[in-house]
mmCIF file of C-alpha atoms and ligand atoms in Angstrom:
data_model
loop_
_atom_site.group_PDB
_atom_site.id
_atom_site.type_symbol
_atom_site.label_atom_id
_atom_site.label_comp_id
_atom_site.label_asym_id
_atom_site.label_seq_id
_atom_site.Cartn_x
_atom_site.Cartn_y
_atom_site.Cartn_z
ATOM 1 C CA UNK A 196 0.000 0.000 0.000
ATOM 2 C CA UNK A 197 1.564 2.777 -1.413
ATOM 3 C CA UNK A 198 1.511 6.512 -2.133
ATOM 4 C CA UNK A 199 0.556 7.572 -5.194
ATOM 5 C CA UNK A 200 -1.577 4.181 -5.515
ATOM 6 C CA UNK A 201 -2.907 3.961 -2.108
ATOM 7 C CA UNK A 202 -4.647 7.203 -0.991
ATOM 8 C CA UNK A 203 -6.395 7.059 2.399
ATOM 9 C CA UNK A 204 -8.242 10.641 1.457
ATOM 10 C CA UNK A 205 -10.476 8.516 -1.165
ATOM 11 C CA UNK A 206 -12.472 6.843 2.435
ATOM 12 C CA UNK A 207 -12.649 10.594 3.840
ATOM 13 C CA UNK A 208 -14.501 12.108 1.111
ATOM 14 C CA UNK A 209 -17.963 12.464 2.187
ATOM 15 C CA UNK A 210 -19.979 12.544 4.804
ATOM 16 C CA UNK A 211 -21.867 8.729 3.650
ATOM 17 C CA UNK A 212 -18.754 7.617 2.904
ATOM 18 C CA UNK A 213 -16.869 8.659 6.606
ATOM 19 C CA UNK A 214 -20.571 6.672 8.275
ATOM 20 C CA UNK A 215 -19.677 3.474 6.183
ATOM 21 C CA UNK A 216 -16.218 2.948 7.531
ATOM 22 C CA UNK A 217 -16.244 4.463 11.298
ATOM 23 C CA UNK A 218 -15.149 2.073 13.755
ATOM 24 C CA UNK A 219 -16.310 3.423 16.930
ATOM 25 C CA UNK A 220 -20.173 4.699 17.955
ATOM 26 C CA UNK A 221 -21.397 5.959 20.749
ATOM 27 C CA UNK A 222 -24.935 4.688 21.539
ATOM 28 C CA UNK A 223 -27.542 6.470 23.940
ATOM 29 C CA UNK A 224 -27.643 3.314 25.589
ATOM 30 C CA UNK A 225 -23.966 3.584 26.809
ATOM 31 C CA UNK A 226 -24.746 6.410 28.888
ATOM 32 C CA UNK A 227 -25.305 5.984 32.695
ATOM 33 C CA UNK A 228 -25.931 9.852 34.158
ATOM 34 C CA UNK A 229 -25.138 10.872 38.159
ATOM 35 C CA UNK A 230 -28.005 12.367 40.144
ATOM 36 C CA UNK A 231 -27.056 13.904 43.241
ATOM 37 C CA UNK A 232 -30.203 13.163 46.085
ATOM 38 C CA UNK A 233 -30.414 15.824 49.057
ATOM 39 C CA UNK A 234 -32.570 15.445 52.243
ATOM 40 C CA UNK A 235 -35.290 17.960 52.658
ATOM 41 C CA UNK A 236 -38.077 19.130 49.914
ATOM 42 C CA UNK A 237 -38.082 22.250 47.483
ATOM 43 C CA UNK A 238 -34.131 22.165 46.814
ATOM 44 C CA UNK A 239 -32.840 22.238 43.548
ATOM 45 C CA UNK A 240 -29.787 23.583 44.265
ATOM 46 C CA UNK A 241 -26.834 24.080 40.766
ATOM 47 C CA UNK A 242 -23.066 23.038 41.905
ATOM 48 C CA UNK A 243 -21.544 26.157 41.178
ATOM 49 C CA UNK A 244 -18.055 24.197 39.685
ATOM 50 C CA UNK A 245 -20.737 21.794 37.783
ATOM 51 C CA UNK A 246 -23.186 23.981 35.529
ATOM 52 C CA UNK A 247 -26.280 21.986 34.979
ATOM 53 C CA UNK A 248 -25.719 19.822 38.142
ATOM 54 C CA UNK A 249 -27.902 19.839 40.738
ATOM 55 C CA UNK A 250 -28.358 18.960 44.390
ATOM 56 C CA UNK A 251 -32.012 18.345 44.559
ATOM 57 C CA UNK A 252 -34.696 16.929 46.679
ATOM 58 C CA UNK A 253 -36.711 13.540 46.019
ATOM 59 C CA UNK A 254 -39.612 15.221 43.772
ATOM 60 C CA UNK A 255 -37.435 17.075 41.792
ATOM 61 C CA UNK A 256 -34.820 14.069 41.074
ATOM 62 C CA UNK A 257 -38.081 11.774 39.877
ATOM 63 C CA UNK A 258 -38.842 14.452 37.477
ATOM 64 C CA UNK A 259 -35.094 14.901 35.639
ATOM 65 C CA UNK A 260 -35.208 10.817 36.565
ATOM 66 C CA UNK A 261 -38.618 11.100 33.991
ATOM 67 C CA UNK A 262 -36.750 13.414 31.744
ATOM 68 C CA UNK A 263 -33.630 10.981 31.496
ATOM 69 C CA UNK A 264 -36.032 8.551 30.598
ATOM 70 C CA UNK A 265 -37.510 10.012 27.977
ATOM 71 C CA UNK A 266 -34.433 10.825 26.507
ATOM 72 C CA UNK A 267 -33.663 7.102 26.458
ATOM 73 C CA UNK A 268 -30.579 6.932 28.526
ATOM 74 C CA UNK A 269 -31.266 3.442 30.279
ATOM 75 C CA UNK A 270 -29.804 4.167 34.269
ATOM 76 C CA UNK A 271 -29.025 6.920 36.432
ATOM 77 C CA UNK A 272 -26.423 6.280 39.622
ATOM 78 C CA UNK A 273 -27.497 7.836 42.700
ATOM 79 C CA UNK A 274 -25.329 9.491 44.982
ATOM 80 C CA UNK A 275 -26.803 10.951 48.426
ATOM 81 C CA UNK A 276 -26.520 14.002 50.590
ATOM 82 C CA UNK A 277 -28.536 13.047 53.901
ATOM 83 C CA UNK A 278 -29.901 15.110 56.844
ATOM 84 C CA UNK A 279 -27.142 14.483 59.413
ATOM 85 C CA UNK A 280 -23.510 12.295 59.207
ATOM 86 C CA UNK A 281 -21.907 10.920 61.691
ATOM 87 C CA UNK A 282 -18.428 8.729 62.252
ATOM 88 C CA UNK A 283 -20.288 5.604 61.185
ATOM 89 C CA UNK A 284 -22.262 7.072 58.653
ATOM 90 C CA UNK A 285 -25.700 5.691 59.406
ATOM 91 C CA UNK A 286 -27.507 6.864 57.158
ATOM 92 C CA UNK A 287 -26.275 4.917 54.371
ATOM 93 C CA UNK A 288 -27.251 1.638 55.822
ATOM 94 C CA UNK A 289 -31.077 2.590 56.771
ATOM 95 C CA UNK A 290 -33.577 1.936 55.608
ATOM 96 C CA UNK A 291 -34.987 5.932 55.711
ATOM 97 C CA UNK A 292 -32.067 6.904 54.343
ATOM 98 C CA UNK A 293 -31.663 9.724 51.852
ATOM 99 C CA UNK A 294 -30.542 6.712 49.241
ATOM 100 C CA UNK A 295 -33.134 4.210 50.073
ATOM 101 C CA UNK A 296 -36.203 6.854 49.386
ATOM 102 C CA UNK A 297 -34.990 8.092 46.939
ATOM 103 C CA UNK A 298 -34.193 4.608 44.973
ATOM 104 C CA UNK A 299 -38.203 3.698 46.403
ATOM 105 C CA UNK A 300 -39.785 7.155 44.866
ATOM 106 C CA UNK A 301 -37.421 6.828 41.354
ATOM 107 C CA UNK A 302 -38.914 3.138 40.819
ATOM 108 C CA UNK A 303 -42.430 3.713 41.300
ATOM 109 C CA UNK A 304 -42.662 6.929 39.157
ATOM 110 C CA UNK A 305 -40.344 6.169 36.414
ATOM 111 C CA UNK A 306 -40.077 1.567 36.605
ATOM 112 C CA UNK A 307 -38.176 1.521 33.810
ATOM 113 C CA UNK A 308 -34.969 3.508 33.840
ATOM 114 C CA UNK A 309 -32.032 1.461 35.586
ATOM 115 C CA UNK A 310 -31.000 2.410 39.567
ATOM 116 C CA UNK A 311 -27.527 2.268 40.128
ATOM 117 C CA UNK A 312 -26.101 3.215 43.523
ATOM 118 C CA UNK A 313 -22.878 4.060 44.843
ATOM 119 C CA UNK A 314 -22.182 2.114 47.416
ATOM 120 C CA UNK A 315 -19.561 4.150 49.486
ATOM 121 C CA UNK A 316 -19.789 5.506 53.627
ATOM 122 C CA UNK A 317 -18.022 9.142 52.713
ATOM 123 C CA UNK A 318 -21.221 11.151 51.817
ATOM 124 C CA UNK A 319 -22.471 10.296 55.334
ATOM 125 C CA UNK A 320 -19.753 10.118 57.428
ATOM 126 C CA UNK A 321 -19.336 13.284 59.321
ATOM 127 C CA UNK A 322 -15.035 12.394 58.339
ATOM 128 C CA UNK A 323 -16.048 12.553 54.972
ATOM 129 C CA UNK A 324 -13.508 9.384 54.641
ATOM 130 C CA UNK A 325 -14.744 6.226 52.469
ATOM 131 C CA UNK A 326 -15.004 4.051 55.635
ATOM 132 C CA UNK A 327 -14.906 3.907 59.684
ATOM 133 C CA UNK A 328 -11.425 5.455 61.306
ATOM 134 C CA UNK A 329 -9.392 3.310 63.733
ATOM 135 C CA UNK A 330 -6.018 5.220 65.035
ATOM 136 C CA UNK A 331 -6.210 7.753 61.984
ATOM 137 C CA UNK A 332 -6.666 5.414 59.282
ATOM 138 C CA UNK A 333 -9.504 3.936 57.369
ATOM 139 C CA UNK A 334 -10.037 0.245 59.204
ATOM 140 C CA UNK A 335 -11.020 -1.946 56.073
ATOM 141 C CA UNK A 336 -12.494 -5.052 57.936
ATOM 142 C CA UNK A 337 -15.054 -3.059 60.131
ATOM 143 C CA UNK A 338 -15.388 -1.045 56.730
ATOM 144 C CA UNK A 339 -16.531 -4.217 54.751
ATOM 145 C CA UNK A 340 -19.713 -5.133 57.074
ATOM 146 C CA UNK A 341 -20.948 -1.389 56.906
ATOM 147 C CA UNK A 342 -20.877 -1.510 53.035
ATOM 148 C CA UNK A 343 -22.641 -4.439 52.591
ATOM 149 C CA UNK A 344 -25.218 -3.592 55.035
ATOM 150 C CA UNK A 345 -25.589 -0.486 52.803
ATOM 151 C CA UNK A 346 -25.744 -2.529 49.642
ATOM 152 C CA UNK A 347 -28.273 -5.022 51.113
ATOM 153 C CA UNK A 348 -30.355 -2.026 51.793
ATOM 154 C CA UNK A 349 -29.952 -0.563 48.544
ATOM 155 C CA UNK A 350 -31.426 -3.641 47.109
ATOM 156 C CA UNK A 351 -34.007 -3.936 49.543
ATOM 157 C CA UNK A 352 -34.914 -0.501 48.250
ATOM 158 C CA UNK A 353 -35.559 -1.940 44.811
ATOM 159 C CA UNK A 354 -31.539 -0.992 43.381
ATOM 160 C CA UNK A 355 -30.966 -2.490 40.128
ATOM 161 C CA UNK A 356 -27.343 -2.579 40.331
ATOM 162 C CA UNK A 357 -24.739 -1.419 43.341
ATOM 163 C CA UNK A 358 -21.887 0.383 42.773
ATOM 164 C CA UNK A 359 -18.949 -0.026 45.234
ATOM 165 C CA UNK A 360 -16.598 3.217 45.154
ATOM 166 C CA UNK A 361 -15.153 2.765 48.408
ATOM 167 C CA UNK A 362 -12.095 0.685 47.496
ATOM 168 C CA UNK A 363 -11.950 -1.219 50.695
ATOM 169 C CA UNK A 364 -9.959 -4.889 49.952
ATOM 170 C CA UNK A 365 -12.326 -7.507 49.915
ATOM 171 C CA UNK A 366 -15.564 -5.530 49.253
ATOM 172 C CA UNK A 367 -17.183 -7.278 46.117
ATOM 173 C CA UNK A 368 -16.546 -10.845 47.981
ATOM 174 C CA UNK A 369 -18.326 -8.833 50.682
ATOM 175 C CA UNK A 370 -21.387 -7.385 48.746
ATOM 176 C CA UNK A 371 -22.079 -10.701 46.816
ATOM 177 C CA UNK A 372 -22.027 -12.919 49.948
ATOM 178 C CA UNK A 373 -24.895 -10.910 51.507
ATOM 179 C CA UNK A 374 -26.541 -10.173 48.625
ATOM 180 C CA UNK A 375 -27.028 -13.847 47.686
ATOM 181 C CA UNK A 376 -28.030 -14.369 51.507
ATOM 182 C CA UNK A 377 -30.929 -12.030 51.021
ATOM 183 C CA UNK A 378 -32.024 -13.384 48.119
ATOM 184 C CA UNK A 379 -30.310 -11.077 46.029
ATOM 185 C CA UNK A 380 -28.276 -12.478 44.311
ATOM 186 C CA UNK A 381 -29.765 -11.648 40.500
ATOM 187 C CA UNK A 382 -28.198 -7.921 41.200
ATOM 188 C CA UNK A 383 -24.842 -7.150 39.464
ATOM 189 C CA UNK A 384 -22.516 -5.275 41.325
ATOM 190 C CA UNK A 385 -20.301 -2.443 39.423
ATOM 191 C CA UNK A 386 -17.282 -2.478 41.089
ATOM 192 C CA UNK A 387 -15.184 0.913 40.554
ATOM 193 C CA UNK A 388 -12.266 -1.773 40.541
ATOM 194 C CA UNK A 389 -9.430 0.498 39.054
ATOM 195 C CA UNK A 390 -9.808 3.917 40.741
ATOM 196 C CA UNK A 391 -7.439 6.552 40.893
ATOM 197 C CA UNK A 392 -6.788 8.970 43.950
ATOM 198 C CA UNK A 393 -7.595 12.090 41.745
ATOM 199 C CA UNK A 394 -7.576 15.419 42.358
ATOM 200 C CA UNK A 395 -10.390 15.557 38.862
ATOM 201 C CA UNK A 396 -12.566 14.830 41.933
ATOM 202 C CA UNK A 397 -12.888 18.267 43.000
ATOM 203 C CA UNK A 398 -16.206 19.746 42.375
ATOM 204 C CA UNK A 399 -17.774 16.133 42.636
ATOM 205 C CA UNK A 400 -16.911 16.306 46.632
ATOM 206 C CA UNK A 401 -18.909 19.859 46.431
ATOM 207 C CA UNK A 402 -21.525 18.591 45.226
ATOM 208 C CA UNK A 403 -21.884 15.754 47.642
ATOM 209 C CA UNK A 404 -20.129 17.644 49.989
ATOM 210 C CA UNK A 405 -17.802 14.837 50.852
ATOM 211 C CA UNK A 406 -14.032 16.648 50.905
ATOM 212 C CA UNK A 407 -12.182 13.951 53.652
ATOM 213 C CA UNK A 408 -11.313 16.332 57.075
ATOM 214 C CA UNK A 409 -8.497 15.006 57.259
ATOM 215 C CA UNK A 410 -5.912 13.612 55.492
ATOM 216 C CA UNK A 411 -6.731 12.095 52.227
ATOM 217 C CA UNK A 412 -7.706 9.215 49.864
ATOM 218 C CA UNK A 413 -4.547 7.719 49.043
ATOM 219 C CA UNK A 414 -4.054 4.743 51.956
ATOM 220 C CA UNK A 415 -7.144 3.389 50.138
ATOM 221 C CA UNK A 416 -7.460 4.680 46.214
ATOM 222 C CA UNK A 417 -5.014 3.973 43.713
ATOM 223 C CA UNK A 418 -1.304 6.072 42.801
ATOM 224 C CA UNK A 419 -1.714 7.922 39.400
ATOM 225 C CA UNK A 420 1.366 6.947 38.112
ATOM 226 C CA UNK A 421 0.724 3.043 38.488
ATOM 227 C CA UNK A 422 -0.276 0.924 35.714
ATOM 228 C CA UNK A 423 0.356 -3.004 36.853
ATOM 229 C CA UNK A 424 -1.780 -2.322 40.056
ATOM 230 C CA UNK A 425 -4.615 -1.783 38.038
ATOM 231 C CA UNK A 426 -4.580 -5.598 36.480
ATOM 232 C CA UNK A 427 -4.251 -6.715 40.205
ATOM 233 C CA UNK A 428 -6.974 -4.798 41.244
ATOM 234 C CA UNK A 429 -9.458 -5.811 38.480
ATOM 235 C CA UNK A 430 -7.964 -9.688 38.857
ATOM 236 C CA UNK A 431 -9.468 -9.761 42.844
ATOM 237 C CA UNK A 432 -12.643 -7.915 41.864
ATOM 238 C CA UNK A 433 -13.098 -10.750 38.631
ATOM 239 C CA UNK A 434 -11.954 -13.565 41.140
ATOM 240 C CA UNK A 435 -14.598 -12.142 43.949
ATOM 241 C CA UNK A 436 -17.637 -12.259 41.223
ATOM 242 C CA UNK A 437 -18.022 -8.395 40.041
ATOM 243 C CA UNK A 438 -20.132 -8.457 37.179
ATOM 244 C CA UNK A 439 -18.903 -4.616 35.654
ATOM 245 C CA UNK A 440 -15.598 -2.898 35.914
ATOM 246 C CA UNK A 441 -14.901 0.258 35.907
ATOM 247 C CA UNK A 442 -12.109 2.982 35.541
ATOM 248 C CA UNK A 443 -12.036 5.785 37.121
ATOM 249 C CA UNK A 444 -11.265 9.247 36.348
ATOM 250 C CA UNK A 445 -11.541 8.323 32.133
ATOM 251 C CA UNK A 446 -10.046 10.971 30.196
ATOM 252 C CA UNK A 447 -6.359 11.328 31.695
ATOM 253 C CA UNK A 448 -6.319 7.302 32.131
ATOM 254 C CA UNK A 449 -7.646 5.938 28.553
ATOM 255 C CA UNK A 450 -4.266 3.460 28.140
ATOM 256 C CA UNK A 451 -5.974 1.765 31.198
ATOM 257 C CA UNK A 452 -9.086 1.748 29.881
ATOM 258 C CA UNK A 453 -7.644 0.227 27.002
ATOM 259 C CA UNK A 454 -5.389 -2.508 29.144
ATOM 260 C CA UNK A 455 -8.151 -3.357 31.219
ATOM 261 C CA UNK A 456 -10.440 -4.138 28.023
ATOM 262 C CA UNK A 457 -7.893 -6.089 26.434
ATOM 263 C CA UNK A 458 -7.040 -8.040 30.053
ATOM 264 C CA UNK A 459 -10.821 -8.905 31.248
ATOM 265 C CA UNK A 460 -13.739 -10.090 29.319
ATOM 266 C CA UNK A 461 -16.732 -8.326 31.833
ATOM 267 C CA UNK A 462 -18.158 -5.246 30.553
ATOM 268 C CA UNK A 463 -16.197 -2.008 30.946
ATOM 269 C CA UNK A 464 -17.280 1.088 32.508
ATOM 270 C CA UNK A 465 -15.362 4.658 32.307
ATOM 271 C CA UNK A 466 -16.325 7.488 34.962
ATOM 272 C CA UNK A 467 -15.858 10.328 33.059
ATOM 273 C CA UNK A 468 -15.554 12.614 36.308
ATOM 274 C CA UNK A 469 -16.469 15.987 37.824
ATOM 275 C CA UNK A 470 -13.458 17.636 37.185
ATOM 276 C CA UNK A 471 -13.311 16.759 33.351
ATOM 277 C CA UNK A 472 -17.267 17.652 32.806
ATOM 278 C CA UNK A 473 -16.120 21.344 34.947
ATOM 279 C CA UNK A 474 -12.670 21.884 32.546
ATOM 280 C CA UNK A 475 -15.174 21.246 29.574
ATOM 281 C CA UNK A 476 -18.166 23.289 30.601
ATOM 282 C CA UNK A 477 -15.318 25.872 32.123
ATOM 283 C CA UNK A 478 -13.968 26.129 28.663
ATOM 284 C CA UNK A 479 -17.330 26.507 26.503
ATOM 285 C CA UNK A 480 -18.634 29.219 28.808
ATOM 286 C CA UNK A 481 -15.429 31.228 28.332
ATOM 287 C CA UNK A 482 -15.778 31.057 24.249
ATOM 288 C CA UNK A 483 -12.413 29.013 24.327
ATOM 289 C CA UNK A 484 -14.030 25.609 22.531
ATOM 290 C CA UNK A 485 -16.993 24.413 21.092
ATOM 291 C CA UNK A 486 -18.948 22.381 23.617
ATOM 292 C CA UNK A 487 -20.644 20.151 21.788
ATOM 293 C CA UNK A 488 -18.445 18.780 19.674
ATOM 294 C CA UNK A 489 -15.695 18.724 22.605
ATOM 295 C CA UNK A 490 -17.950 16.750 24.453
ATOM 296 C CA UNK A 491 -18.841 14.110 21.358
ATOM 297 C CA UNK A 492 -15.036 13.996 20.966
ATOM 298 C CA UNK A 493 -14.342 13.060 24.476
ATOM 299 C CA UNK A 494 -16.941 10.574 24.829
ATOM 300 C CA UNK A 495 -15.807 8.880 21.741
ATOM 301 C CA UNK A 496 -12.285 8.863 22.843
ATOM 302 C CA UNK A 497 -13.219 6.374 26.015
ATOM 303 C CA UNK A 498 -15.362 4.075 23.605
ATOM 304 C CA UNK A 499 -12.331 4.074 21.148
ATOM 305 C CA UNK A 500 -10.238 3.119 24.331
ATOM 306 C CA UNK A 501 -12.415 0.454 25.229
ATOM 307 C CA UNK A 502 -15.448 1.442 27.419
ATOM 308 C CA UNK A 503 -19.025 -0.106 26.975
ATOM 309 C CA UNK A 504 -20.413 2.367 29.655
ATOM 310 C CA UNK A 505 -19.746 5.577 30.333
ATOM 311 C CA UNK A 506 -20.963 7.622 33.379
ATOM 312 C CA UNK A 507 -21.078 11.290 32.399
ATOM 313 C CA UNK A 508 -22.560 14.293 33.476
ATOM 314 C CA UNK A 509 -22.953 15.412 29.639
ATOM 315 C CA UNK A 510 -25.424 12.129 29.368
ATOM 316 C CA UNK A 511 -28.172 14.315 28.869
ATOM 317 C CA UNK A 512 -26.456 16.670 26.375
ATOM 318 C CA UNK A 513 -25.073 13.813 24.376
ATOM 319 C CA UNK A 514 -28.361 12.187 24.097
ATOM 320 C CA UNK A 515 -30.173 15.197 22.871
ATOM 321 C CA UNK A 516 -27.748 15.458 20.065
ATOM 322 C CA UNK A 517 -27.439 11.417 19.441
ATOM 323 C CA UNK A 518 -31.289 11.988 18.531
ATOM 324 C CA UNK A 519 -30.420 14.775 16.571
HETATM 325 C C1 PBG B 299 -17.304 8.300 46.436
HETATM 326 C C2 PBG B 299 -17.185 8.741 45.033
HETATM 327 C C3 PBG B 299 -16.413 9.775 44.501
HETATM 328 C C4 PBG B 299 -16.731 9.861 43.149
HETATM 329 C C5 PBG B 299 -17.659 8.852 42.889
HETATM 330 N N1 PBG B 299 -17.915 8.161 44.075
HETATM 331 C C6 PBG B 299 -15.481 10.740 45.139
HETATM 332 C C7 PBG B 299 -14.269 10.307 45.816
HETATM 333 O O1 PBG B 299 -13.883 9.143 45.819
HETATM 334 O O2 PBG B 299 -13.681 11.195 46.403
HETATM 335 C C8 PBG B 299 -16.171 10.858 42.190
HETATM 336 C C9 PBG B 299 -17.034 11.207 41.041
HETATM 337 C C10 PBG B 299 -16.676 12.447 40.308
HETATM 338 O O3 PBG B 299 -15.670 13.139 40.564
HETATM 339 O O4 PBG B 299 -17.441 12.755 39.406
HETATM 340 N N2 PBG B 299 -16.271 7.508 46.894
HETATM 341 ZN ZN1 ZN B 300 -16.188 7.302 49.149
#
C-alpha cells in the first residue's frame, strides 16, 4: 500500500462515505448519568463548579429521573446528601435513608430507567472518609460489614445494580455474599475496581459535599502513576464475582481503559468525572471551545479506548444530540 496508488483521502470524502467505515459509535444506551439526592423538599440547588448539576430533593430528582427517561438513557447512579452524618455514617445503611427513598420514589414513578447506587460511607460520614477510622486510618475489615449492610439495603430498596466506590480490599466478595443471603443475588454489582486517587474529583466532593477532614484518599485509592496495580486490582474484583468494571477518572487514564479491556472479558465502565465535565463546561462558557463537539469527541475517545459504559454528566447533552 503505497503513495501515489494507495490514498487514504479517497475513504474521507464524504460525509456517507466517513458513516460506512467508522469504527467506533457511541450509543444512547452507553450512557449511565449521576443524580445527586439531598434530604429535605423544594431544593434544587446548581453546583456552582458543575453547571447543569444539581443537588435536589426527592420530587425534583423523579422528574429529571422522567426526563432521562424520555431521553432514552437506560440508568441513572445515585449518589446521596442526607440530613445528618456521623463517624459511622448511618444513614447509608437505613432503611430511611436519603438513598433508600430516593431509589423507592425513582422506581415507582419512572419503573423503567435502571437504579444504580454508589455504594460508598463518605457522603455520610461526618469524616467525609470512604469508611470507619481506627487510630487515623480507614479500618477496612469493620469497613466491609458497613458496606454491605448499605448494599443489602440498597437492594431492599428496589436498586438495580450497586456500585462499590469505596475501594476497601475484599468488598465485592463482601457485597455478593450478603446479597445472595438475602435473596439477592440476580443484582450485578459495578465495582469501581481500578480507581485513581484524583484530584479531577474536586467539584464532585462539592456537590456531595464529601471533601475527607483530614488527610486524604490515598491509603485506600489507587497512585496515578501506576499501571500493573490496576490488572491486580481488576484480577481480585473478577476472582470475587463483580459483574462490571470500571475505571475511574476516564479521560487522563484511557491506556488503562484500554489494558483493562484487552485483560478482562466483563463489561467495561469509564467514569468520566467531575473535574473533566467542569474543565469542559469551564472552557465553553469562556468562548475558548466548542462544547458540543468537545464533548462528542471526548466521549468517543473512552469508547475508542475500550469502554461499553460511560458515566457522564454530559449524558443528557449527548443524548439530545445522538437523537439529533
Ligand atoms: C465516592 C465517590 C467519589 C466519586 C464517585 N464516588 C469521590 C471520591 O472518591 O472522592 C467521584 C465522582 C466524580 O468526581 O465525578 N467515593
Ligand atoms: Zn467514598
Amino acid at each position: 500500500m503505497l503513495f501515489p496508488e494507495y490514498r487514504a483521502r479517497r475513504l474521507r470524502r464524504s460525509d456517507v462515505m466517513r458513516r460506512m467505515v467508522r469504527e467506533t459509535h457511541l450509543r444512547v444506551d452507553d450512557l449511565i448519568y449521576p443524580m445527586f439526592s439531598a434530604f429535605g423538599t423544594n431544593i434544587k440547588q446548581e453546583i456552582p463548579s458543575m453547571p447543569g448539576i444539581y443537588q435536589q430533593s426527592i420530587e425534583h430528582i423523579v422528574a429529571e429521573a422522567k426526563e432521562v427517561y424520555e431521553l432514552g438513557i437506560p440508568a441513572v447512579i445515585l449518589f446521596g446528601i442526607p440530613e445528618e452524618k456521623d463517624p459511622m455514617g448511618k444513614d447509608a445503611y437505613s432503611d430511611s435513608g436519603i438513598i433508600q427513598e430516593t431509589i423507592r420514589a425513582i422506581k415507582k414513578e419512572v419503573p423503567g430507567l435502571m437504579v444504580i447506587t454508589d455504594v460508598c460511607m463518605c457522603e455520610y460520614t461526618d469524616h467525609g472518609h470512604c469508611g470507619v477510622i481506627k487510630d487515623g486510618d480507614v479500618d477496612n475489615d469493620e469497613t466491609l460489614k458497613l458496606l454491605a449492610a448499605e448494599a443489602l439495603s440498597h437492594a431492599q430498596a428496589g436498586a438495580d445494580i450497586v456500585a462499590p466506590s469505596d475501594m476497601m480490599d475484599g468488598r465485592i466478595a463482601a457485597l455478593r455474599t450478603i446479597l445472595d443471603e438475602n435473596d439477592f443475588s440476580h443484582i450485578p454489582i459495578m465495582s469501581y475496581s481500578v480507581k485513581y486517587a484524583s484530584a479531577y474529583y474536586g467539584p464532585f466532593r462539592d456537590a456531595a459535599d464529601s471533601t475527607p477532614q483530614f488527610g486524604d484518599r490515598r491509603s485506600y485509592q489507587m497512585d496515578p502513576a501506576n499501571r500493573v496495580e490496576a490488572f491486580r486490582e481488576a484480577a481480585l474484583d473478577v476472582d470475587e464475582c463483580a459483574d462490571f468494571l470500571m475505571v475511574k477518572p476516564a479521560l487522563a487514564y484511557l491506556d488503562i481503559l484500554r489494558d483493562i479491556k484487552e485483560r478482562f472479558d466483563l463489561p467495561l465502565v469509564a467514569y468520566n468525572v467531575s473535574g473533566e465535565y467542569s474543565m469542559v463546561k469551564a472552557a465553553a462558557e469562556k468562548g475558548w471551545i466548542d462544547y458540543d463537539r468537545v464533548m462528542m469527541e471526548t466521549l468517543i475517545g473512552m469508547k475508542r479506548a475500550g469502554a461499553d459504559l460511560i458515566i457522564t454528566y454530559h449524558a443528557k447533552d449527548a443524548a439530545q444530540l445522538l437523537k439529533g
